[in-house]
mmCIF file of C-alpha atoms in Angstrom:
data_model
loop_
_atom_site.group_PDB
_atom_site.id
_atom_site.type_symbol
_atom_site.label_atom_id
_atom_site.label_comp_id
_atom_site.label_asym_id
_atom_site.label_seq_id
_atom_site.Cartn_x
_atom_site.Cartn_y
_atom_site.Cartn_z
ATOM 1 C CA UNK A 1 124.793 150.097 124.097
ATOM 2 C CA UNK A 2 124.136 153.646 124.264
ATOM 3 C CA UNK A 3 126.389 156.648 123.346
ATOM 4 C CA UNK A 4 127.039 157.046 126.990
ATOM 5 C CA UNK A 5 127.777 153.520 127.752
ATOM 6 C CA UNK A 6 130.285 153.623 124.640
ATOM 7 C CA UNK A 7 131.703 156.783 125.455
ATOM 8 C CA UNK A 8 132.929 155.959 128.669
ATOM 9 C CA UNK A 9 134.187 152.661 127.474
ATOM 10 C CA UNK A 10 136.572 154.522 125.615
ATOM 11 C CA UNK A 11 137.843 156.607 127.966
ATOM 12 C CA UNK A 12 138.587 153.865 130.026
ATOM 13 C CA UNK A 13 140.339 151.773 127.231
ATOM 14 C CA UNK A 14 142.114 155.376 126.826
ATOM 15 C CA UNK A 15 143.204 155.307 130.339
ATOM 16 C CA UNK A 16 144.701 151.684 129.937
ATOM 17 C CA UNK A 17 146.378 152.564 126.778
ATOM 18 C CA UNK A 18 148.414 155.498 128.190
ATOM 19 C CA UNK A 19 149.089 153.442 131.468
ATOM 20 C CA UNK A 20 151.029 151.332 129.454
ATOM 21 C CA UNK A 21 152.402 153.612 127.209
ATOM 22 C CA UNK A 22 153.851 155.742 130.276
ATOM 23 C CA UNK A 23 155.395 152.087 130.881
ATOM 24 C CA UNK A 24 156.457 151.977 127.571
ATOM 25 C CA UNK A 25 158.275 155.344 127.212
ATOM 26 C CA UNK A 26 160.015 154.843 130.374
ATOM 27 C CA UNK A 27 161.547 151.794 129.261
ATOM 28 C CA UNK A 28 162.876 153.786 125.829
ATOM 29 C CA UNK A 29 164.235 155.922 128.353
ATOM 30 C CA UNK A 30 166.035 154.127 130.278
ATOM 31 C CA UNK A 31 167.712 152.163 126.870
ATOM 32 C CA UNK A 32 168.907 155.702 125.562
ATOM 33 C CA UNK A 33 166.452 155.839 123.289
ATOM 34 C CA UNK A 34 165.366 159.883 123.570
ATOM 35 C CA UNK A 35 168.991 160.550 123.538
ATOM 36 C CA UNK A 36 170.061 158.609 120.596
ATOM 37 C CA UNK A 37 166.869 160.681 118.875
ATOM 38 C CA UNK A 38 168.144 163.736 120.121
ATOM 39 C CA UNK A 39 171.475 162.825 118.972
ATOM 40 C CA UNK A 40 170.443 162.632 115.518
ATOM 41 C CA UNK A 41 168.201 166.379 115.676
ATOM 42 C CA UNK A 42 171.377 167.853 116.874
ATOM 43 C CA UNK A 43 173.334 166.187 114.340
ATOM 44 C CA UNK A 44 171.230 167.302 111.557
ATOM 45 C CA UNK A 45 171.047 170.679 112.898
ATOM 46 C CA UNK A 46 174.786 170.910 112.672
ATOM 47 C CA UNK A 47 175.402 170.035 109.259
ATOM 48 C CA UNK A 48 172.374 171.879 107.962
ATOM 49 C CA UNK A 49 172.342 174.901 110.592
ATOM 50 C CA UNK A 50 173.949 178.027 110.390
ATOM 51 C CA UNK A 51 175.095 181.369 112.585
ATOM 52 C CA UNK A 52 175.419 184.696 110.927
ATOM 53 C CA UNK A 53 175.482 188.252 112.013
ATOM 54 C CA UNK A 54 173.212 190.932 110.092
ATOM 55 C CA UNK A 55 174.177 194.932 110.695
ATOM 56 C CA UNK A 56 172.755 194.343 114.260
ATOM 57 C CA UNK A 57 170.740 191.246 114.065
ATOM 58 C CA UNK A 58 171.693 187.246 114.626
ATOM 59 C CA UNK A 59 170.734 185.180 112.269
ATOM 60 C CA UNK A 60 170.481 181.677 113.310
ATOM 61 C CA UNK A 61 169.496 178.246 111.406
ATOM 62 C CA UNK A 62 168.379 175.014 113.405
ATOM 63 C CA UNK A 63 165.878 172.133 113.283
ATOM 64 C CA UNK A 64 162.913 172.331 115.115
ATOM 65 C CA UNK A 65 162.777 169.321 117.478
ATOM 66 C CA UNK A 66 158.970 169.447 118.729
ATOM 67 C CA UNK A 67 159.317 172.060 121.154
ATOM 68 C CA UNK A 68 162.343 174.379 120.289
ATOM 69 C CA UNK A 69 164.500 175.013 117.595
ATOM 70 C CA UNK A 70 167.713 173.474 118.208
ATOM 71 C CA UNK A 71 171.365 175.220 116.718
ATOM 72 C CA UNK A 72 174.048 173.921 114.892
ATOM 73 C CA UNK A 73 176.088 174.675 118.237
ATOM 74 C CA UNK A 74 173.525 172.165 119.995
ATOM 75 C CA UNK A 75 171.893 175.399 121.681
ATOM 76 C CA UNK A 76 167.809 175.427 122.205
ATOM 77 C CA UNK A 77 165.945 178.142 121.382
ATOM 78 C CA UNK A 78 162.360 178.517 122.815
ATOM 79 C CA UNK A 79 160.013 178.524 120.480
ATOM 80 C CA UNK A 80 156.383 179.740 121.480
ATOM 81 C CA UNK A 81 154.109 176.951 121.701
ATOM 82 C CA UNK A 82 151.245 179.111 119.713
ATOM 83 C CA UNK A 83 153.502 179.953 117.103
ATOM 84 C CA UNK A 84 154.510 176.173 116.317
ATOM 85 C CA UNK A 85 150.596 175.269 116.865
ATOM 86 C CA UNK A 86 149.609 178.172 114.143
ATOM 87 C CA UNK A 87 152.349 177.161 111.973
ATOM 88 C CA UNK A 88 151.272 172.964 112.431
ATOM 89 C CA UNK A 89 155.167 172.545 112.601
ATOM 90 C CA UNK A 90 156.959 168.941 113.068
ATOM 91 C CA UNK A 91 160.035 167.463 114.085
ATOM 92 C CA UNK A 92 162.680 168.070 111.446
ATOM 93 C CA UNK A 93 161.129 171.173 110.323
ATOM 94 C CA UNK A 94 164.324 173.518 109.487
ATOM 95 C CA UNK A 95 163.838 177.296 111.292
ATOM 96 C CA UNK A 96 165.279 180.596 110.499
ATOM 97 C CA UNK A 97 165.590 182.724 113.721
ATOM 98 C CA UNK A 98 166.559 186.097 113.732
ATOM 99 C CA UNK A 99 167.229 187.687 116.542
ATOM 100 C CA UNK A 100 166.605 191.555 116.392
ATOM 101 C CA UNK A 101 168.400 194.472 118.201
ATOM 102 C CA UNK A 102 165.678 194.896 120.950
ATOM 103 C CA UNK A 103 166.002 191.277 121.686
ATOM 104 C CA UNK A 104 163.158 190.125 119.712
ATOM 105 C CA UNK A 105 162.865 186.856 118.249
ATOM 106 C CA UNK A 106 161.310 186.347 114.697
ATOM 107 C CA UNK A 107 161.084 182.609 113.495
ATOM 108 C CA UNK A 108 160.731 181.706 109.454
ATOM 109 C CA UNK A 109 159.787 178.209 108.289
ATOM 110 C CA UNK A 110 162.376 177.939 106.013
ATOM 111 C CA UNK A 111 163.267 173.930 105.434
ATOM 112 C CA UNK A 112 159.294 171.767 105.853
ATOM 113 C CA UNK A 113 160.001 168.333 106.032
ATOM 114 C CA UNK A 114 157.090 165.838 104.294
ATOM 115 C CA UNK A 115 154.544 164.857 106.396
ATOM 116 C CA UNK A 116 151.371 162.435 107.015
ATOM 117 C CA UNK A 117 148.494 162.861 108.350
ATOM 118 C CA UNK A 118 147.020 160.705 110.792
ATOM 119 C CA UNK A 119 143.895 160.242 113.212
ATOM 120 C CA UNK A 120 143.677 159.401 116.626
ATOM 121 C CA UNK A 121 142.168 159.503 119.993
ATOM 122 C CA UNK A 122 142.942 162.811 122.632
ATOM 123 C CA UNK A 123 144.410 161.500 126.297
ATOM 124 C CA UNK A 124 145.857 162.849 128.965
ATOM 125 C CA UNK A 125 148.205 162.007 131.432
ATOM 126 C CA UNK A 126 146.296 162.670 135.343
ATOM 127 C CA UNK A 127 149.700 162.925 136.922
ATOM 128 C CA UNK A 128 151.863 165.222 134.524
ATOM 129 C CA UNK A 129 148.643 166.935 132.771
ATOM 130 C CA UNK A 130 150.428 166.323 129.650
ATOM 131 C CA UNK A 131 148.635 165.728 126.301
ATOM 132 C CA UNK A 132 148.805 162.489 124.001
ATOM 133 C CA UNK A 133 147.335 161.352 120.653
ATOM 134 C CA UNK A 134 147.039 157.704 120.364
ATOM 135 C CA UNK A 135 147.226 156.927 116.721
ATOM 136 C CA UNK A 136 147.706 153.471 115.285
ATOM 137 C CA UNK A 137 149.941 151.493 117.366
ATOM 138 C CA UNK A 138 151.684 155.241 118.567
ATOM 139 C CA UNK A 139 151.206 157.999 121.092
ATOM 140 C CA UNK A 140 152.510 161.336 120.276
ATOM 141 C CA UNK A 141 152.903 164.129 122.562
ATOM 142 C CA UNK A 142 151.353 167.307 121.753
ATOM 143 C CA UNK A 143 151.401 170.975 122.774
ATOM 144 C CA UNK A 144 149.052 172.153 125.079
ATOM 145 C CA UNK A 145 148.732 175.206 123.067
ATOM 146 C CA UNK A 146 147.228 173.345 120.412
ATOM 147 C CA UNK A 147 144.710 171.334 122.825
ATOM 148 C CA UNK A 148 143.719 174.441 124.664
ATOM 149 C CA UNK A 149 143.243 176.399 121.066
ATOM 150 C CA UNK A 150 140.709 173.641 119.788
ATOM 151 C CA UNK A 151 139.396 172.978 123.301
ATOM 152 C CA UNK A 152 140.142 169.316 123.069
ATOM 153 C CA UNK A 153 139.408 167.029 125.948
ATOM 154 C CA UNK A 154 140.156 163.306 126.646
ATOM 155 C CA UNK A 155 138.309 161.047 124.216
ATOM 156 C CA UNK A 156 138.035 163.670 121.292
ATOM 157 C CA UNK A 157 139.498 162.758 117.934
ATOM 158 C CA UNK A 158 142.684 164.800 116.730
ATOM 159 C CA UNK A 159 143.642 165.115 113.228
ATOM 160 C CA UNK A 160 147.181 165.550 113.295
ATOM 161 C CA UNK A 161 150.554 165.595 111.332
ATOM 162 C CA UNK A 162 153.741 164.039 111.677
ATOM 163 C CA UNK A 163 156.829 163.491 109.909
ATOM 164 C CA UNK A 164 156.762 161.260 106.667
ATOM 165 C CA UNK A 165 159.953 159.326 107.679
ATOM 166 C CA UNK A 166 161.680 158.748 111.299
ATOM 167 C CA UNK A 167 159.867 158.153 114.897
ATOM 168 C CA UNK A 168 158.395 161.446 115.734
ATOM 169 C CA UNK A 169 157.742 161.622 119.581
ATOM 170 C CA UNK A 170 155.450 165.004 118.735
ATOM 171 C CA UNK A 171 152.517 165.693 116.713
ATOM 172 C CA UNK A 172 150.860 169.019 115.147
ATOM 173 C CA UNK A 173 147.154 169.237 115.941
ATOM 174 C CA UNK A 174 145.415 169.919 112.480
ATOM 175 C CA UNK A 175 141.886 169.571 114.327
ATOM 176 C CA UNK A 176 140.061 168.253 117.206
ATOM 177 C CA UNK A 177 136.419 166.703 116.235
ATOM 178 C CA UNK A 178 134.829 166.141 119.186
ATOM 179 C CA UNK A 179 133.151 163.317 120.900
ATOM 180 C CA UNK A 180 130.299 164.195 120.927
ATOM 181 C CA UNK A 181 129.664 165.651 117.496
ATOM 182 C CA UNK A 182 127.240 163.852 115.234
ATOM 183 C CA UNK A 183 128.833 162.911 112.050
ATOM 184 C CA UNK A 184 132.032 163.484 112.928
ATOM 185 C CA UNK A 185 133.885 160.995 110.628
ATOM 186 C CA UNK A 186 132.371 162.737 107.618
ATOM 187 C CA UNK A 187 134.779 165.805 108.893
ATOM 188 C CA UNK A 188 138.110 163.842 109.246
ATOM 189 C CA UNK A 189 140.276 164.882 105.845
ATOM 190 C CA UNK A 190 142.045 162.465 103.291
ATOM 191 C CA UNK A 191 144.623 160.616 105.647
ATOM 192 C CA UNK A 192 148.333 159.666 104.609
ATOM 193 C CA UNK A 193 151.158 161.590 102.856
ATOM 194 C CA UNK A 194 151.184 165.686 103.157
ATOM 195 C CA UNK A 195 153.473 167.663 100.262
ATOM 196 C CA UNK A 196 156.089 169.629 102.388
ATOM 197 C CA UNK A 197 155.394 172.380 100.433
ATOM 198 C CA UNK A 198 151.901 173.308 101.724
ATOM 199 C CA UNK A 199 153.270 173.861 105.133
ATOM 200 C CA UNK A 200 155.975 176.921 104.205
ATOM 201 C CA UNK A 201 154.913 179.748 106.121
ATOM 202 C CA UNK A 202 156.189 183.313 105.395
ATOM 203 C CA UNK A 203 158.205 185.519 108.031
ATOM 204 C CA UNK A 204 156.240 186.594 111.691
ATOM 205 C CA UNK A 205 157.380 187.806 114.520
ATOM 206 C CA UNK A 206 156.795 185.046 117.412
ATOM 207 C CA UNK A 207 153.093 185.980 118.627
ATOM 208 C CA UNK A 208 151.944 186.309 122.411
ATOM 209 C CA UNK A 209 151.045 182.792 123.697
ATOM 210 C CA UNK A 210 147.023 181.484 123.107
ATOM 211 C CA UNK A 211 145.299 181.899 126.032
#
Protein backbone atom coordinates (compact mmCIF):
# COMPACT_ATOMS: atom_id res chain seq x y z
CA UNK A 1 0.00 0.00 0.00
CA UNK A 2 1.44 3.23 -0.74
CA UNK A 3 1.77 6.38 1.47
CA UNK A 4 -1.15 7.76 -0.38
CA UNK A 5 -3.32 4.79 -0.17
CA UNK A 6 -2.50 4.76 3.74
CA UNK A 7 -2.89 8.27 4.19
CA UNK A 8 -6.25 8.53 3.11
CA UNK A 9 -7.21 5.44 4.96
CA UNK A 10 -6.65 7.34 7.91
CA UNK A 11 -8.44 10.15 7.31
CA UNK A 12 -11.30 8.22 6.66
CA UNK A 13 -10.99 6.02 9.87
CA UNK A 14 -10.55 9.74 11.36
CA UNK A 15 -13.80 10.76 9.95
CA UNK A 16 -15.59 7.60 11.49
CA UNK A 17 -13.98 8.10 14.77
CA UNK A 18 -15.26 11.68 15.32
CA UNK A 19 -18.74 10.66 13.82
CA UNK A 20 -19.12 8.67 16.67
CA UNK A 21 -17.53 10.62 19.08
CA UNK A 22 -19.94 13.69 18.15
CA UNK A 23 -22.51 10.75 19.09
CA UNK A 24 -20.75 10.13 22.02
CA UNK A 25 -20.45 13.66 23.53
CA UNK A 26 -23.97 14.34 22.86
CA UNK A 27 -25.08 11.57 24.86
CA UNK A 28 -22.69 12.97 28.00
CA UNK A 29 -24.64 15.89 27.35
CA UNK A 30 -27.72 15.08 27.57
CA UNK A 31 -26.87 12.83 31.11
CA UNK A 32 -25.45 16.15 32.73
CA UNK A 33 -22.28 15.16 32.29
CA UNK A 34 -20.50 18.78 31.13
CA UNK A 35 -22.41 20.27 33.91
CA UNK A 36 -21.53 18.01 36.69
CA UNK A 37 -17.69 18.80 35.26
CA UNK A 38 -18.35 22.28 35.33
CA UNK A 39 -19.79 21.94 38.66
CA UNK A 40 -16.71 20.71 40.08
CA UNK A 41 -14.25 23.75 38.12
CA UNK A 42 -16.53 26.17 39.74
CA UNK A 43 -16.38 24.48 42.92
CA UNK A 44 -12.72 24.38 43.05
CA UNK A 45 -12.48 27.84 41.93
CA UNK A 46 -14.46 28.89 44.93
CA UNK A 47 -12.62 27.42 47.62
CA UNK A 48 -9.26 28.14 46.06
CA UNK A 49 -10.16 31.59 44.24
CA UNK A 50 -9.93 34.87 45.49
CA UNK A 51 -11.12 38.81 44.85
CA UNK A 52 -8.99 41.64 46.03
CA UNK A 53 -8.65 45.26 45.26
CA UNK A 54 -5.00 46.79 44.64
CA UNK A 55 -4.70 50.94 44.85
CA UNK A 56 -6.66 50.87 41.50
CA UNK A 57 -6.34 47.43 40.19
CA UNK A 58 -8.64 44.01 40.71
CA UNK A 59 -7.03 41.29 41.56
CA UNK A 60 -8.80 38.17 40.83
CA UNK A 61 -7.96 34.25 41.41
CA UNK A 62 -9.83 31.40 39.40
CA UNK A 63 -9.21 28.06 37.66
CA UNK A 64 -8.72 27.97 34.20
CA UNK A 65 -11.37 25.65 32.70
CA UNK A 66 -9.98 25.15 28.97
CA UNK A 67 -11.10 28.26 27.59
CA UNK A 68 -11.50 30.97 30.38
CA UNK A 69 -10.59 31.45 33.74
CA UNK A 70 -13.46 30.91 35.87
CA UNK A 71 -13.96 33.08 39.56
CA UNK A 72 -14.65 32.07 42.84
CA UNK A 73 -18.07 34.05 42.24
CA UNK A 74 -18.66 31.48 39.24
CA UNK A 75 -17.86 34.53 36.79
CA UNK A 76 -15.80 33.70 33.32
CA UNK A 77 -13.19 35.63 32.31
CA UNK A 78 -11.99 35.46 28.63
CA UNK A 79 -8.88 34.36 28.32
CA UNK A 80 -7.05 34.88 24.85
CA UNK A 81 -6.78 31.76 23.06
CA UNK A 82 -2.91 32.65 22.06
CA UNK A 83 -2.06 33.37 25.43
CA UNK A 84 -3.33 29.87 26.84
CA UNK A 85 -1.71 28.21 23.52
CA UNK A 86 1.83 30.08 24.40
CA UNK A 87 1.46 29.27 27.92
CA UNK A 88 0.38 25.16 26.96
CA UNK A 89 -2.20 25.74 29.86
CA UNK A 90 -4.80 22.88 31.06
CA UNK A 91 -7.87 22.45 32.83
CA UNK A 92 -7.31 23.04 36.53
CA UNK A 93 -4.53 25.34 35.94
CA UNK A 94 -5.04 28.12 38.84
CA UNK A 95 -4.83 31.98 37.18
CA UNK A 96 -4.01 35.25 38.67
CA UNK A 97 -5.85 38.08 36.77
CA UNK A 98 -5.32 41.50 37.38
CA UNK A 99 -7.25 43.81 36.04
CA UNK A 100 -5.49 47.27 35.52
CA UNK A 101 -6.91 50.87 35.63
CA UNK A 102 -7.17 51.26 31.77
CA UNK A 103 -9.10 48.10 31.68
CA UNK A 104 -6.34 45.87 30.80
CA UNK A 105 -6.18 42.38 31.63
CA UNK A 106 -2.82 40.70 32.73
CA UNK A 107 -3.04 36.85 33.46
CA UNK A 108 -0.17 34.97 35.81
CA UNK A 109 0.08 31.18 35.95
CA UNK A 110 0.12 31.01 39.41
CA UNK A 111 -1.31 27.31 40.61
CA UNK A 112 0.03 24.42 37.37
CA UNK A 113 -1.66 21.39 37.92
CA UNK A 114 0.52 17.94 36.89
CA UNK A 115 0.17 16.90 33.63
CA UNK A 116 0.80 14.00 30.88
CA UNK A 117 1.67 14.03 27.80
CA UNK A 118 0.05 12.21 25.19
CA UNK A 119 -0.02 11.59 21.26
CA UNK A 120 -2.67 11.54 18.94
CA UNK A 121 -4.21 12.06 15.62
CA UNK A 122 -5.51 15.98 14.41
CA UNK A 123 -9.50 15.94 13.24
CA UNK A 124 -11.87 18.18 12.59
CA UNK A 125 -15.35 18.52 12.85
CA UNK A 126 -16.86 19.60 8.86
CA UNK A 127 -19.96 21.02 10.45
CA UNK A 128 -18.73 23.14 13.56
CA UNK A 129 -14.96 23.58 12.15
CA UNK A 130 -13.94 22.71 15.54
CA UNK A 131 -10.61 20.94 16.33
CA UNK A 132 -10.10 17.39 18.05
CA UNK A 133 -7.15 15.19 19.10
CA UNK A 134 -7.97 11.61 19.19
CA UNK A 135 -5.67 10.08 21.69
CA UNK A 136 -6.05 6.60 23.11
CA UNK A 137 -9.56 5.75 23.56
CA UNK A 138 -10.23 9.98 24.00
CA UNK A 139 -10.89 13.05 21.91
CA UNK A 140 -9.96 16.32 23.32
CA UNK A 141 -10.94 19.58 22.05
CA UNK A 142 -8.38 22.02 21.27
CA UNK A 143 -7.94 25.72 20.51
CA UNK A 144 -7.84 26.81 17.19
CA UNK A 145 -5.16 29.15 18.12
CA UNK A 146 -2.94 26.42 18.73
CA UNK A 147 -3.88 24.48 15.33
CA UNK A 148 -3.61 27.60 13.28
CA UNK A 149 -0.04 28.50 15.15
CA UNK A 150 1.49 24.99 14.12
CA UNK A 151 -0.52 24.87 10.89
CA UNK A 152 -2.01 21.54 11.74
CA UNK A 153 -4.44 19.88 9.42
CA UNK A 154 -6.63 16.71 9.68
CA UNK A 155 -4.50 13.58 9.90
CA UNK A 156 -1.32 15.30 11.47
CA UNK A 157 -0.03 14.01 14.77
CA UNK A 158 -0.37 16.42 17.91
CA UNK A 159 1.73 16.13 20.88
CA UNK A 160 -0.28 17.40 23.54
CA UNK A 161 -0.83 17.79 27.38
CA UNK A 162 -3.50 17.16 29.66
CA UNK A 163 -4.22 16.97 33.18
CA UNK A 164 -2.54 14.10 35.29
CA UNK A 165 -5.82 13.27 37.16
CA UNK A 166 -9.69 13.98 36.19
CA UNK A 167 -11.45 13.82 32.52
CA UNK A 168 -10.09 16.77 30.73
CA UNK A 169 -12.47 17.68 27.77
CA UNK A 170 -9.36 20.12 26.42
CA UNK A 171 -5.91 19.60 25.44
CA UNK A 172 -2.67 21.98 25.05
CA UNK A 173 -0.98 21.48 21.69
CA UNK A 174 2.81 20.91 22.54
CA UNK A 175 3.44 20.17 18.66
CA UNK A 176 1.98 19.16 15.47
CA UNK A 177 4.35 16.60 13.35
CA UNK A 178 2.94 16.38 10.26
CA UNK A 179 1.75 13.71 7.98
CA UNK A 180 3.72 13.87 5.74
CA UNK A 181 7.09 14.29 7.39
CA UNK A 182 9.59 11.49 7.04
CA UNK A 183 10.67 10.24 10.34
CA UNK A 184 8.31 11.75 12.21
CA UNK A 185 8.07 9.31 15.20
CA UNK A 186 11.75 9.89 15.90
CA UNK A 187 10.40 13.66 16.82
CA UNK A 188 7.51 12.68 19.22
CA UNK A 189 9.06 13.39 23.02
CA UNK A 190 9.08 10.94 26.10
CA UNK A 191 5.21 10.36 26.64
CA UNK A 192 3.45 10.11 30.19
CA UNK A 193 3.69 12.19 33.41
CA UNK A 194 4.81 16.12 33.09
CA UNK A 195 6.23 17.86 36.63
CA UNK A 196 3.77 20.83 37.20
CA UNK A 197 6.52 22.81 37.82
CA UNK A 198 7.96 23.15 34.28
CA UNK A 199 4.83 24.79 33.13
CA UNK A 200 4.92 28.10 35.69
CA UNK A 201 5.08 30.96 33.54
CA UNK A 202 6.03 34.46 34.86
CA UNK A 203 3.64 37.63 34.64
CA UNK A 204 2.48 39.03 30.75
CA UNK A 205 0.13 41.10 29.77
CA UNK A 206 -2.56 39.03 27.57
CA UNK A 207 -0.94 39.31 23.92
CA UNK A 208 -2.92 40.23 20.60
CA UNK A 209 -4.49 37.00 19.22
CA UNK A 210 -2.10 34.67 16.56
CA UNK A 211 -3.08 35.33 13.35
Amino acid sequence: MTNQNKLTELHQLVETAQASLNGARQVLRDLGVEDIKQGALKEKAKKAGSVAEEGNEKIIEGVFDGQNMVGPDGKRYSVPANYASKSKLVEGDMLKLTITEDGSFVFKQIGPVDRMRLVGTLTSDDTTGDYFVLAGNKSYKMLLASITYFKGEPGDEVVVLVPKEGAPTWAAVENIIKSSEVGAKAQIPDLGPVPASEHVKSEEEAPDDID
